[in-house]
mmCIF file of C-alpha atoms in Angstrom:
data_model
loop_
_atom_site.group_PDB
_atom_site.id
_atom_site.type_symbol
_atom_site.label_atom_id
_atom_site.label_comp_id
_atom_site.label_asym_id
_atom_site.label_seq_id
_atom_site.Cartn_x
_atom_site.Cartn_y
_atom_site.Cartn_z
ATOM 1 C CA MET F 1421 0.000 0.000 0.000
ATOM 2 C CA LYS F 1422 1.399 3.374 -0.986
ATOM 3 C CA ARG F 1423 1.820 6.050 1.648
ATOM 4 C CA ALA F 1424 -0.224 9.193 1.071
ATOM 5 C CA ARG F 1425 1.863 12.191 0.105
ATOM 6 C CA PHE F 1426 0.779 15.753 0.748
ATOM 7 C CA SER F 1427 1.664 17.091 -2.692
ATOM 8 C CA ASP F 1428 -0.131 20.411 -2.890
ATOM 9 C CA GLU F 1429 0.620 21.480 0.649
ATOM 10 C CA GLN F 1430 4.037 22.492 1.752
ATOM 11 C CA ILE F 1431 5.464 19.953 4.131
ATOM 12 C CA VAL F 1432 8.608 20.594 5.997
ATOM 13 C CA ARG F 1433 10.267 17.673 7.593
ATOM 14 C CA ILE F 1434 12.577 18.225 10.441
ATOM 15 C CA GLN F 1435 14.872 15.730 11.842
ATOM 16 C CA ARG F 1436 17.604 15.773 14.340
ATOM 17 C CA GLU F 1437 20.987 14.988 12.864
ATOM 18 C CA THR F 1438 23.599 13.742 15.280
ATOM 19 C CA ASP F 1439 27.075 12.812 14.153
ATOM 20 C CA LYS F 1440 29.328 11.103 16.694
ATOM 21 C CA ASP F 1441 31.798 9.501 14.269
ATOM 22 C CA THR F 1442 33.878 12.482 13.139
ATOM 23 C CA VAL F 1443 36.515 13.646 15.599
ATOM 24 C CA VAL F 1444 36.469 17.443 15.891
ATOM 25 C CA GLU F 1445 37.176 19.987 18.618
ATOM 26 C CA VAL F 1446 33.498 19.846 19.476
ATOM 27 C CA ALA F 1447 33.358 16.084 20.034
ATOM 28 C CA LYS F 1448 29.625 15.837 19.549
ATOM 29 C CA ARG F 1449 27.860 17.998 16.947
ATOM 30 C CA HIS F 1450 24.131 18.336 16.845
ATOM 31 C CA GLY F 1451 22.076 19.956 14.178
ATOM 32 C CA VAL F 1452 18.609 20.222 12.744
ATOM 33 C CA THR F 1453 17.976 19.856 9.034
ATOM 34 C CA VAL F 1454 14.848 21.449 7.577
ATOM 35 C CA VAL F 1455 13.814 20.225 4.133
ATOM 36 C CA ASP F 1456 10.757 21.139 2.046
ATOM 37 C CA GLU F 1457 9.283 17.793 1.059
ATOM 38 C CA TYR F 1458 7.659 19.126 -2.108
ATOM 39 C CA THR F 1459 10.614 21.023 -3.616
ATOM 40 C CA GLN F 1460 13.365 18.895 -1.996
ATOM 41 C CA GLU F 1461 14.980 22.199 -1.004
ATOM 42 C CA CYS F 1462 17.102 22.224 2.128
ATOM 43 C CA LEU F 1463 15.821 25.323 3.876
ATOM 44 C CA ALA F 1464 18.153 25.289 6.871
ATOM 45 C CA ILE F 1465 20.781 23.307 8.682
ATOM 46 C CA ASP F 1466 21.270 24.603 12.182
ATOM 47 C CA VAL F 1467 24.440 23.585 13.999
ATOM 48 C CA ALA F 1468 24.658 23.915 17.754
ATOM 49 C CA GLY F 1469 26.246 22.276 20.760
ATOM 50 C CA SER F 1470 22.855 20.867 21.643
ATOM 51 C CA ILE F 1471 19.410 21.104 20.172
ATOM 52 C CA ARG F 1472 16.428 21.766 22.383
ATOM 53 C CA SER F 1473 12.848 22.499 21.395
ATOM 54 C CA LYS F 1474 13.439 26.254 21.780
ATOM 55 C CA ARG F 1475 16.230 26.065 19.206
ATOM 56 C CA VAL F 1476 13.961 24.185 16.787
ATOM 57 C CA ILE F 1477 11.238 26.807 17.327
ATOM 58 C CA ASP F 1478 13.748 29.603 16.612
ATOM 59 C CA VAL F 1479 14.877 27.963 13.359
ATOM 60 C CA LEU F 1480 11.312 27.323 12.197
ATOM 61 C CA SER F 1481 10.150 30.813 13.223
ATOM 62 C CA ARG F 1482 12.894 32.392 11.113
ATOM 63 C CA LEU F 1483 11.884 30.275 8.125
ATOM 64 C CA ILE F 1484 8.189 31.057 8.582
ATOM 65 C CA SER F 1485 8.913 34.794 8.735
ATOM 66 C CA VAL F 1486 10.677 34.574 5.361
ATOM 67 C CA ARG F 1487 8.776 31.831 3.505
ATOM 68 C CA GLY F 1488 5.403 31.619 5.200
ATOM 69 C CA ALA F 1489 4.097 28.745 7.283
ATOM 70 C CA PRO F 1490 3.811 25.188 6.032
ATOM 71 C CA LYS F 1491 0.675 23.248 6.856
ATOM 72 C CA TYR F 1492 2.548 20.191 8.170
ATOM 73 C CA LEU F 1493 5.767 19.470 10.029
ATOM 74 C CA ARG F 1494 7.035 15.903 9.661
ATOM 75 C CA SER F 1495 9.645 14.792 12.180
ATOM 76 C CA ASP F 1496 11.066 11.864 14.032
ATOM 77 C CA ASN F 1497 10.327 11.383 17.717
ATOM 78 C CA GLY F 1498 13.412 13.052 19.148
ATOM 79 C CA LEU F 1499 12.871 14.755 22.488
ATOM 80 C CA GLU F 1500 13.139 18.195 20.913
ATOM 81 C CA PHE F 1501 10.284 17.370 18.492
ATOM 82 C CA VAL F 1502 7.847 15.841 20.963
ATOM 83 C CA ALA F 1503 8.438 18.467 23.648
ATOM 84 C CA THR F 1504 5.285 20.151 24.897
ATOM 85 C CA LYS F 1505 6.792 23.561 24.147
ATOM 86 C CA LEU F 1506 7.251 22.744 20.442
ATOM 87 C CA LEU F 1507 3.851 21.069 20.107
ATOM 88 C CA GLU F 1508 2.119 24.053 21.759
ATOM 89 C CA TRP F 1509 4.016 26.418 19.442
ATOM 90 C CA ALA F 1510 2.918 24.359 16.415
ATOM 91 C CA VAL F 1511 -0.737 24.602 17.499
ATOM 92 C CA GLN F 1512 -0.354 28.357 18.020
ATOM 93 C CA GLU F 1513 1.126 28.681 14.504
ATOM 94 C CA LYS F 1514 -1.648 26.433 13.088
ATOM 95 C CA LEU F 1515 0.861 23.779 12.008
ATOM 96 C CA GLU F 1516 -0.038 20.114 12.073
ATOM 97 C CA SER F 1517 2.710 17.969 13.578
ATOM 98 C CA VAL F 1518 3.167 14.669 11.730
ATOM 99 C CA LEU F 1519 5.409 12.416 13.809
ATOM 100 C CA ILE F 1520 6.663 9.190 12.289
ATOM 101 C CA ASP F 1521 5.992 5.976 14.168
ATOM 102 C CA PRO F 1522 8.797 5.113 16.610
ATOM 103 C CA GLY F 1523 11.361 2.782 15.059
ATOM 104 C CA LYS F 1524 10.131 3.355 11.489
ATOM 105 C CA PRO F 1525 12.615 5.766 9.867
ATOM 106 C CA TRP F 1526 11.422 4.755 6.381
ATOM 107 C CA GLN F 1527 8.308 6.859 7.029
ATOM 108 C CA ASN F 1528 10.650 9.832 6.744
ATOM 109 C CA GLY F 1529 12.854 8.197 4.110
ATOM 110 C CA THR F 1530 13.546 11.272 2.011
ATOM 111 C CA ASN F 1531 14.912 13.143 5.000
ATOM 112 C CA GLU F 1532 16.836 10.087 6.190
ATOM 113 C CA SER F 1533 18.419 9.955 2.732
ATOM 114 C CA PHE F 1534 19.191 13.685 2.822
ATOM 115 C CA ASN F 1535 20.838 13.351 6.230
ATOM 116 C CA GLY F 1536 22.909 10.425 4.950
ATOM 117 C CA GLU F 1537 24.149 12.521 2.032
ATOM 118 C CA PHE F 1538 24.820 15.414 4.398
ATOM 119 C CA ARG F 1539 26.822 13.158 6.689
ATOM 120 C CA ASN F 1540 28.775 11.483 3.848
ATOM 121 C CA GLU F 1541 29.410 14.489 1.629
ATOM 122 C CA CYS F 1542 29.901 17.215 4.207
ATOM 123 C CA LEU F 1543 30.362 16.133 7.802
ATOM 124 C CA SER F 1544 32.664 13.192 7.092
ATOM 125 C CA MET F 1545 34.736 15.133 4.556
ATOM 126 C CA GLU F 1546 35.579 18.115 6.755
ATOM 127 C CA TRP F 1547 37.605 18.708 9.885
ATOM 128 C CA PHE F 1548 35.896 21.593 11.673
ATOM 129 C CA ARG F 1549 38.129 23.539 14.027
ATOM 130 C CA ASN F 1550 35.204 25.263 15.716
ATOM 131 C CA ARG F 1551 31.461 25.696 15.480
ATOM 132 C CA LEU F 1552 31.677 28.911 13.445
ATOM 133 C CA GLU F 1553 33.773 27.207 10.776
ATOM 134 C CA ALA F 1554 31.313 24.297 10.782
ATOM 135 C CA ARG F 1555 28.390 26.678 10.255
ATOM 136 C CA VAL F 1556 30.101 28.418 7.315
ATOM 137 C CA ILE F 1557 31.120 25.185 5.571
ATOM 138 C CA ILE F 1558 27.734 23.562 6.174
ATOM 139 C CA GLU F 1559 25.875 26.603 4.823
ATOM 140 C CA ASP F 1560 28.066 26.536 1.682
ATOM 141 C CA TRP F 1561 27.277 22.843 1.260
ATOM 142 C CA ARG F 1562 23.535 23.490 1.760
ATOM 143 C CA GLN F 1563 23.499 26.170 -0.941
ATOM 144 C CA HIS F 1564 25.549 23.965 -3.280
ATOM 145 C CA CYS F 1565 23.168 21.060 -2.675
ATOM 146 C CA ASN F 1566 20.120 23.167 -3.616
ATOM 147 C CA ALA F 1567 21.810 24.622 -6.705
ATOM 148 C CA VAL F 1568 23.588 21.560 -8.130
ATOM 149 C CA ARG F 1569 21.976 18.289 -6.984
ATOM 150 C CA PRO F 1570 19.218 17.087 -9.355
ATOM 151 C CA HIS F 1571 16.317 15.034 -7.980
ATOM 152 C CA SER F 1572 14.579 12.272 -9.915
ATOM 153 C CA SER F 1573 11.303 13.213 -8.188
ATOM 154 C CA LEU F 1574 11.670 16.696 -9.697
ATOM 155 C CA ASN F 1575 12.272 15.371 -13.225
ATOM 156 C CA TYR F 1576 16.030 15.739 -12.647
ATOM 157 C CA LEU F 1577 15.842 19.430 -11.854
ATOM 158 C CA THR F 1578 17.705 20.899 -8.918
ATOM 159 C CA SER F 1579 15.647 22.281 -6.056
ATOM 160 C CA ASN F 1580 16.491 25.830 -7.130
ATOM 161 C CA GLU F 1581 15.417 25.125 -10.726
ATOM 162 C CA PHE F 1582 12.189 23.514 -9.550
ATOM 163 C CA VAL F 1583 11.342 26.437 -7.255
ATOM 164 C CA ALA F 1584 12.105 28.886 -10.083
ATOM 165 C CA GLY F 1585 9.778 26.861 -12.324
ATOM 166 C CA LEU F 1586 6.992 27.077 -9.756
ATOM 167 C CA LYS F 1587 7.304 30.838 -9.912
ATOM 168 C CA SER F 1588 7.144 30.823 -13.713
ATOM 169 C CA ASP F 1589 4.713 29.252 -16.127
ATOM 170 C CA LEU F 1590 6.016 25.700 -16.283
ATOM 171 C CA PRO F 1591 3.445 23.173 -17.471
ATOM 172 C CA THR F 1592 1.320 21.724 -14.697
ATOM 173 C CA GLU F 1593 2.672 18.215 -15.348
ATOM 174 C CA THR F 1594 6.221 19.335 -14.528
ATOM 175 C CA ARG F 1595 5.132 21.101 -11.352
ATOM 176 C CA LYS F 1596 3.267 18.046 -10.102
ATOM 177 C CA LEU F 1597 5.913 15.420 -10.871
ATOM 178 C CA SER F 1598 7.105 15.218 -7.293
ATOM 179 C CA SER F 1599 3.616 14.244 -6.149
ATOM 180 C CA GLN F 1600 3.635 11.066 -8.247
ATOM 181 C CA TRP F 1601 4.936 7.799 -6.805
#
């Protein structure tokens, strides 16, 4: 049975990304990746010493102030995503929280895949001397990813090309390709 996909509504999936394998000055890096499920665009990668629900709210609030609010937030069940503070904030912002079932990461497979690429292509390839350097390098990688990486679900367009097409008069079939399974 195919999983329903919210194609016409903007869905942002958030997922905690923890990387313990790379040895850096900050022995344990934590971050939050925010990806638009429809456009495959990485909207933000926030790097901090620790991620709490307040930090997630700050990241999402900044994005909402610039891009508008999504209807849904899809996330795993990390403590920062199931915290009462975040869930109350989501209700206040009229966002529906869509948590995946515990132990079923395939329900958030696209974001799991993105985080794997992020880990393999960025985190594992760099030696960050400090958090500021990590933020700069990660932001460069995020922008590069949106501008250069094509997605089969977007008819092999990059996220930036797809978003630009949504703003222009691309045929409806091209705009809706990512909603087809």
